[in-house]
Coordinates of C-alpha atoms in Angstrom, one line a residue:
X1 CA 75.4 250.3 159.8
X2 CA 73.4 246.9 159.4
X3 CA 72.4 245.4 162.6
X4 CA 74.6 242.7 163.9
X5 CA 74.1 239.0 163.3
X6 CA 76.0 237.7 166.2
X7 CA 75.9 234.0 164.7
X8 CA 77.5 235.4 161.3
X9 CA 81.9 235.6 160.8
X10 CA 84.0 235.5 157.8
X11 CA 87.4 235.8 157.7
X12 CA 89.1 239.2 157.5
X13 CA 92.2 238.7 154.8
X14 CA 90.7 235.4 153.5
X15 CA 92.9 232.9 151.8
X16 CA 96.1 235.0 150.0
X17 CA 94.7 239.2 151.2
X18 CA 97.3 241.3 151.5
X19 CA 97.9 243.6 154.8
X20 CA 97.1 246.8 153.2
X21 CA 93.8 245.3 152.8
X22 CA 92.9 244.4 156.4
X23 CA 91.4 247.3 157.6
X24 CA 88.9 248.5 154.5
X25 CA 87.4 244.5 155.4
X26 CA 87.2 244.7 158.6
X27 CA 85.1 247.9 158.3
X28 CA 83.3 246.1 155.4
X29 CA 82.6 243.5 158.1
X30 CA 81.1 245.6 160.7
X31 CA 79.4 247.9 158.4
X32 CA 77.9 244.6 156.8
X33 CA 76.6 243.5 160.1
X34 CA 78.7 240.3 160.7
X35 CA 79.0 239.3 164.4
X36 CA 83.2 238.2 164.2
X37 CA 85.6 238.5 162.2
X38 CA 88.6 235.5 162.2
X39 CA 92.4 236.0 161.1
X40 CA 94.3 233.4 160.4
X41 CA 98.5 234.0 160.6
X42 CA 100.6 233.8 157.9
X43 CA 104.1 235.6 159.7
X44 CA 104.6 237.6 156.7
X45 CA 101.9 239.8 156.3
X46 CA 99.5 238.8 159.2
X47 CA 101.2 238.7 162.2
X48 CA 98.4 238.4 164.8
X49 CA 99.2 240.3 167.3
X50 CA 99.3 243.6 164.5
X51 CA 96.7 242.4 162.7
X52 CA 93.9 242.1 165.7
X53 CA 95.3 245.5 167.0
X54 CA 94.6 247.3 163.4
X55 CA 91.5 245.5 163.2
X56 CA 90.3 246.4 166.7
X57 CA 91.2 249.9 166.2
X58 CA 89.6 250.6 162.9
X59 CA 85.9 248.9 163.9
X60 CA 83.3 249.7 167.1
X61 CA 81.3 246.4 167.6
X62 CA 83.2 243.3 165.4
X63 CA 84.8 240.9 167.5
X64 CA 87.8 239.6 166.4
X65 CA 89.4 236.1 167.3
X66 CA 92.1 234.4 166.0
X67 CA 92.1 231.3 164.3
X68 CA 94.9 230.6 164.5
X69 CA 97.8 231.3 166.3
X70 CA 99.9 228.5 167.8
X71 CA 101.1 228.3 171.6
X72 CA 104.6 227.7 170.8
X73 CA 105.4 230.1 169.0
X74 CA 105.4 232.8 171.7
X75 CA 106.4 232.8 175.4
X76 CA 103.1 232.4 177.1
X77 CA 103.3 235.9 178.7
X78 CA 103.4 237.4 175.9
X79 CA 100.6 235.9 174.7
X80 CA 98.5 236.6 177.7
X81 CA 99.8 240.2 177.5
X82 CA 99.2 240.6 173.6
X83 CA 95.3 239.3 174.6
X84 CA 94.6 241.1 177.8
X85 CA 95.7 244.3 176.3
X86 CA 93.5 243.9 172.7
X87 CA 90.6 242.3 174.9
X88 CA 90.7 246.0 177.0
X89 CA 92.0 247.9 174.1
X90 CA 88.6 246.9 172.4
X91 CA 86.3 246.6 175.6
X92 CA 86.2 243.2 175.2
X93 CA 85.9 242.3 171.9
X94 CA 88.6 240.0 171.1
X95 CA 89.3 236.3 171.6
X96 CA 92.3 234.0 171.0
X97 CA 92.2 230.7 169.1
X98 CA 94.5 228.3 169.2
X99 CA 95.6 225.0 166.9
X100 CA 98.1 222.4 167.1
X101 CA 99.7 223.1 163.5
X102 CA 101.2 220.8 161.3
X103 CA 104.1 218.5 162.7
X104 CA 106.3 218.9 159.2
X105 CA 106.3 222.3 160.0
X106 CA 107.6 222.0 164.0
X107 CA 110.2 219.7 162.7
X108 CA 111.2 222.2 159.7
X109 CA 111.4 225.0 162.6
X110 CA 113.2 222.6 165.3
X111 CA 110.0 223.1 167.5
X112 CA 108.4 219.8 169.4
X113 CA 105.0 219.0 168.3
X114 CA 102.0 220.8 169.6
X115 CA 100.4 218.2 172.4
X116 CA 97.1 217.9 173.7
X117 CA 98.4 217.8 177.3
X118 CA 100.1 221.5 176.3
X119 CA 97.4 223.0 175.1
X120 CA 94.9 222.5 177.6
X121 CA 97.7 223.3 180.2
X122 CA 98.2 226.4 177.8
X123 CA 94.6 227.3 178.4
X124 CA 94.3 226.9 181.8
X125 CA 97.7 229.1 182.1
X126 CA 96.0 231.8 180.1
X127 CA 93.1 232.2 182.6
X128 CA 95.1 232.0 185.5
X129 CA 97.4 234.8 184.2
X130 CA 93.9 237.0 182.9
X131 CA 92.9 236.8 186.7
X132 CA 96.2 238.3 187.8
X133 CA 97.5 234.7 189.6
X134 CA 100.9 234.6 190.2
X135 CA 102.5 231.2 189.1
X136 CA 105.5 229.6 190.7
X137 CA 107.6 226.8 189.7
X138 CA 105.4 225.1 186.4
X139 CA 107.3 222.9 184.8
X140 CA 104.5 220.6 182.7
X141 CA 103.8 220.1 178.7
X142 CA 103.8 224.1 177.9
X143 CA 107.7 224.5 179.3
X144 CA 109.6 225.3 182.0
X145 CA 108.5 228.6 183.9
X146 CA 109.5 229.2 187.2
X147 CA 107.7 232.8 187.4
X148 CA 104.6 233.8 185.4
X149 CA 103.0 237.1 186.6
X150 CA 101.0 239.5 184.1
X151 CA 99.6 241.9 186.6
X152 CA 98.4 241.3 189.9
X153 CA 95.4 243.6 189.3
X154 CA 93.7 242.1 186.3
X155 CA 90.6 240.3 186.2
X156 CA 89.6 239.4 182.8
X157 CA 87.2 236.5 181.2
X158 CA 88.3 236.6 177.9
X159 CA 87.8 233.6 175.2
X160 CA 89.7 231.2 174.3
X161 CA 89.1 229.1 171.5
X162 CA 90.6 225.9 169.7
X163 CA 91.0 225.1 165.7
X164 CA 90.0 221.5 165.7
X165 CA 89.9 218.3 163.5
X166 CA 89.9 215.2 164.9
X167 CA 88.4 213.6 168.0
X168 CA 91.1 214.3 170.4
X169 CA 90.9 217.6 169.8
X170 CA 86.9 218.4 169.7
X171 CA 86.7 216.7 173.4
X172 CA 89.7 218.7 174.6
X173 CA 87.7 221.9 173.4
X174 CA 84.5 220.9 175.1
X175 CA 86.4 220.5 178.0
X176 CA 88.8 223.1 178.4
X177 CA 88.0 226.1 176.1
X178 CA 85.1 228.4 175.2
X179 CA 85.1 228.4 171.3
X180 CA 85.8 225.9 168.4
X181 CA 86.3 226.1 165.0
X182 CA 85.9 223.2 162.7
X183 CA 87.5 222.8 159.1
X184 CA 86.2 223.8 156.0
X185 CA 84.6 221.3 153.4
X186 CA 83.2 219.3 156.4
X187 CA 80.1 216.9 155.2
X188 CA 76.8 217.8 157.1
X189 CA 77.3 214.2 158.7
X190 CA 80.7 214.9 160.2
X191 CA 79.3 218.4 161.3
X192 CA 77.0 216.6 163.3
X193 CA 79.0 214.5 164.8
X194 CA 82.0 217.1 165.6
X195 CA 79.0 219.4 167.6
X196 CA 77.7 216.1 169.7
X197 CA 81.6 215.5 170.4
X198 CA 82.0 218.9 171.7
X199 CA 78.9 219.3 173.7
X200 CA 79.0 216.0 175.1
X201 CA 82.5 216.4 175.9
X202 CA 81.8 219.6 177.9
X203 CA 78.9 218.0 179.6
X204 CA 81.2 215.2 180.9
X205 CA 83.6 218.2 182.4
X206 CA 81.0 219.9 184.5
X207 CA 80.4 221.9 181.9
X208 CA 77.4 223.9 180.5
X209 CA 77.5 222.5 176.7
X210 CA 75.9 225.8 175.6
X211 CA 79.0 227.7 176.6
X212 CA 80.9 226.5 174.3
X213 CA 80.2 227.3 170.9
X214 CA 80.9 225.7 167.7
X215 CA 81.8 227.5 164.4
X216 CA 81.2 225.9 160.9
X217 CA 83.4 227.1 159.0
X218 CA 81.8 226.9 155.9
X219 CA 83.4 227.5 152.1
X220 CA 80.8 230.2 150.9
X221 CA 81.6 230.9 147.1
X222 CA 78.3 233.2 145.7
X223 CA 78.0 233.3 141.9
X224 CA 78.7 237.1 141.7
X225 CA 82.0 236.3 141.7
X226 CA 84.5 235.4 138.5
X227 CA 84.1 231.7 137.4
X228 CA 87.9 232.3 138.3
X229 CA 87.5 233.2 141.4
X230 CA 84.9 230.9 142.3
X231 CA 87.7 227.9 140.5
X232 CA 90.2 229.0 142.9
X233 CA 87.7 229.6 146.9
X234 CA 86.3 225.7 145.8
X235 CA 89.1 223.4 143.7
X236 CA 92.1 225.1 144.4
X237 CA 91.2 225.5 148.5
X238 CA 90.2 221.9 148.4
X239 CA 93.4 220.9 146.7
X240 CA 95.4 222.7 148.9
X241 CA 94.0 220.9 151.8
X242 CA 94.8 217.9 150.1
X243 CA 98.3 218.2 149.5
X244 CA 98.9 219.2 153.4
X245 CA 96.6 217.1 155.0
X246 CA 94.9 214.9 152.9
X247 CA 94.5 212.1 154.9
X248 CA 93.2 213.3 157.8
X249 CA 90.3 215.1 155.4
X250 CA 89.5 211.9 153.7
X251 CA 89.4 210.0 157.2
X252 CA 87.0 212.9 159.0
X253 CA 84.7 212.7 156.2
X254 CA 84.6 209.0 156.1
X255 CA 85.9 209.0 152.1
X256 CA 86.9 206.8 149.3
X257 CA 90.4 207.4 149.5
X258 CA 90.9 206.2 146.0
X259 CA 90.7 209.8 144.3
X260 CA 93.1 210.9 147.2
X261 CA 95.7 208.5 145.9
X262 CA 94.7 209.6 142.1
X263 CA 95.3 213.0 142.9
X264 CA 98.5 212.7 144.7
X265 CA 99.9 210.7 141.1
X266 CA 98.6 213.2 139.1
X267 CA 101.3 214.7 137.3
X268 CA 99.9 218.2 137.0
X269 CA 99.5 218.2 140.8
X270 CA 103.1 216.9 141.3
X271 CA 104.2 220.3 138.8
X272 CA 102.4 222.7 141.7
X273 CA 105.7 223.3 143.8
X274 CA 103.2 225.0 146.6
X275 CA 100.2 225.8 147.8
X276 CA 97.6 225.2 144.3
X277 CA 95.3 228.5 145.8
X278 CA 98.1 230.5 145.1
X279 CA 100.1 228.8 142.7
X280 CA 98.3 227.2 140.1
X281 CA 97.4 228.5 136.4
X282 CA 93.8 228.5 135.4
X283 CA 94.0 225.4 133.2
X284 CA 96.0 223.7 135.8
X285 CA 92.8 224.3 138.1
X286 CA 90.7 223.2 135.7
X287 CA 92.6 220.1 135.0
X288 CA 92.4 219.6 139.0
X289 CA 89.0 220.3 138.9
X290 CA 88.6 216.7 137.5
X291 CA 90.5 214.4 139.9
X292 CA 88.2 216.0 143.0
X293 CA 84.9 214.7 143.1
X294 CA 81.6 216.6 143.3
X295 CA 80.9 214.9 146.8
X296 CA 84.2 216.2 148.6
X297 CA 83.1 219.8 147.2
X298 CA 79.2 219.6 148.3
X299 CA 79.6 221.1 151.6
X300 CA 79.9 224.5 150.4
X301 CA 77.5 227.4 150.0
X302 CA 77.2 228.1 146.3
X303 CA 74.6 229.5 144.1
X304 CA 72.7 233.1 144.1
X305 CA 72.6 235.0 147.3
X306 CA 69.5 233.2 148.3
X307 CA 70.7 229.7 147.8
X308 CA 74.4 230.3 149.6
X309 CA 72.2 231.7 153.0
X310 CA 69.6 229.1 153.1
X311 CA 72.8 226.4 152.7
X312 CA 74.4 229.0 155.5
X313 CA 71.2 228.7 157.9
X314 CA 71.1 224.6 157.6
X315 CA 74.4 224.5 159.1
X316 CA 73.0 225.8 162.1
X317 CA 70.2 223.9 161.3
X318 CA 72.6 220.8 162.0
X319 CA 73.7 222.2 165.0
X320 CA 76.4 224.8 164.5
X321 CA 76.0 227.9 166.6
X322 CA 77.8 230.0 164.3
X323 CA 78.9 230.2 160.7
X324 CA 82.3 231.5 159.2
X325 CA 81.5 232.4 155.6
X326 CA 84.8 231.0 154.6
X327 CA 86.9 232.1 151.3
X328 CA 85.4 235.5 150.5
X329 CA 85.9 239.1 151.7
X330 CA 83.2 240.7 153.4
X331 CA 82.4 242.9 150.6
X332 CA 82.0 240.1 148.5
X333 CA 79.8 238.2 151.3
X334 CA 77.7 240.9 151.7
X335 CA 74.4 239.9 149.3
X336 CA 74.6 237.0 151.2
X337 CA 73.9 238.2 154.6
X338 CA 71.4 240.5 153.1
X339 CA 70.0 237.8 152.2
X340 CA 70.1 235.7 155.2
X341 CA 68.2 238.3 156.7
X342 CA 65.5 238.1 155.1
X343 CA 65.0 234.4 155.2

């Protein structure tokens, strides 16, 4: 096995992976040398809580966190239970990330909105629990509980993380939580200034800044792939973003929101009834392709091996303290962390 590169992740089941894949990449990934390895849950075929397990099981030094899983969507001791037991299972090599999801789909599901008051309360729950408090009679932002008790014997630091976007969001992860992971296709300036939120924000909390860290999590599409494949991990990932949160994207970055409103008219977008990653044909991609412009697509590692890891090391350059390779499997990533090594 390669040695590890602790500031190194990718995804494990990146973008539309199947479940029968999951454990040939995670191997991939700690055979490859990378330091984590993220999943994100989709219910269907990447239900956290089996999916970290499997992962866990199958590799000997990859940590594996979860970005994300929401709060809500489980009674908080089963949560605590599901991490304490994968953060022993795996002698401590796991770590839970949370977001605040998408408010069209609480209201679909009949589920309030994920708050900022309720996850930091979730947090602070979480480590109470770890340390084997008991806890009487909460009734706050994360529910109505009148007994939480995991087991009286544990004692457990174990992260916990936090998907974030906006402002709000980065100071409440400097504050309260031990890892962050920022959005994919962020410019190098809003990099910046999502690290100094986070740092400074922990610094105001008591906080050593340097305990939390911040992931870039950075679109890394090498040319060794298909010019289809590389169509869908850049245009059709971008476009995706756009038709779910497109504002917000546009707003981080500090965009022209003209070629949002362009896109959103566009007929052939209109015709996608779904995600356009998984969805779209090839020449409705490459119609796409035209409506985003180059600059929303920069921030992305492209190129030869050589050229996606020196774009890979200037993200910590700008302050990261890790990089997700975002958007390929490990396999695929691996010439570029050979090559990151040797520069």
């Amino acid at each position: 096995m390669a040695d590890q590169i602790p500031e190194l992740a990718c995804y494990l089941l990146p973008g539309n992976g199947t479940s029968d894949q999951l454990l040939e990449e995670a191997r991939d990934a700690d055979r490859i040398g990378f330091g984590t390895g993220f999943l994100s849950e989709r219910l269907g075929a990447k239900e956290l809580a089996v999916a970290s397990g499997a992962a866990l099981a199958t590799t000997t030094r990859l940590t594996v966190a979860t970005a994300a899983t929401n709060h809500n969507m489980r009674h908080p001791l089963v949560t605590a239970g599901m991490a304490s037991t994968l953060h022993r299972l795996s002698g401590g090599r796991f770590g839970l990330g949370l977001g605040r999801g998408a408010d069209w789909r609480w209201k679909q599901l009949g589920m309030p909105n994920i708050t900022t008051a309720a996850l930091e309360d979730f947090a602070a729950l979480m480590r109470r629990l770890w340390h084997g408090e008991t806890i009487l009679a909460y009734d706050g932002p994360v529910g109505n509980h009148p007994h939480l008790l995991l087991d009286s014997s544990l004692d457990e630091d174990i992260p916990i993380g936090l998907v974030a976007f906006g402002d709000r969001t980065l100071e409440l992860a400097g504050r309260a939580f031990d890892f962050v992971v920022l959005h994919t296709f962020f410019t190098e300036e809003t990099l910046e200034h999502c690290v100094k939120t986070v740092k400074r924000s922990a610094e105001q909390a008591g906080r050593d800044p340097d305990s939390v860290a911040v992931w870039s999590c950075f679109a890394t599409v090498p040319d060794t792939l298909s010019a289809e494949d590389q169509l869908i991990k850049t245009v059709g990932r971008m476009a995706t973003y756009l038709q779910h949160y497109g504002d917000l994207m546009v707003s981080t970055n500090r965009w022209d929101p003209a070629p949002l409103r362009t896109f959103r008219d566009d007929a052939v977008v209109q015709s996608v009834r779904g995600p356009i990653d998984m969805l779209a044909t090839q020449d409705q991609l490459e119609h796409i392709a035209t409506l985003i412009p180059d600059e929303w697509l920069a921030p992305a590692a492209r190129g030869t091996a050589e050229q996606c890891a020196t774009r890979v090391q200037r993200e910590l350059h700008l302050g990261a303290d890790g990089v997700i390779l975002h958007g390929s499997s490990a396999a695929d990533l691996a010439p570029v962390v050979e090559a990151y090594r040797r520069i």
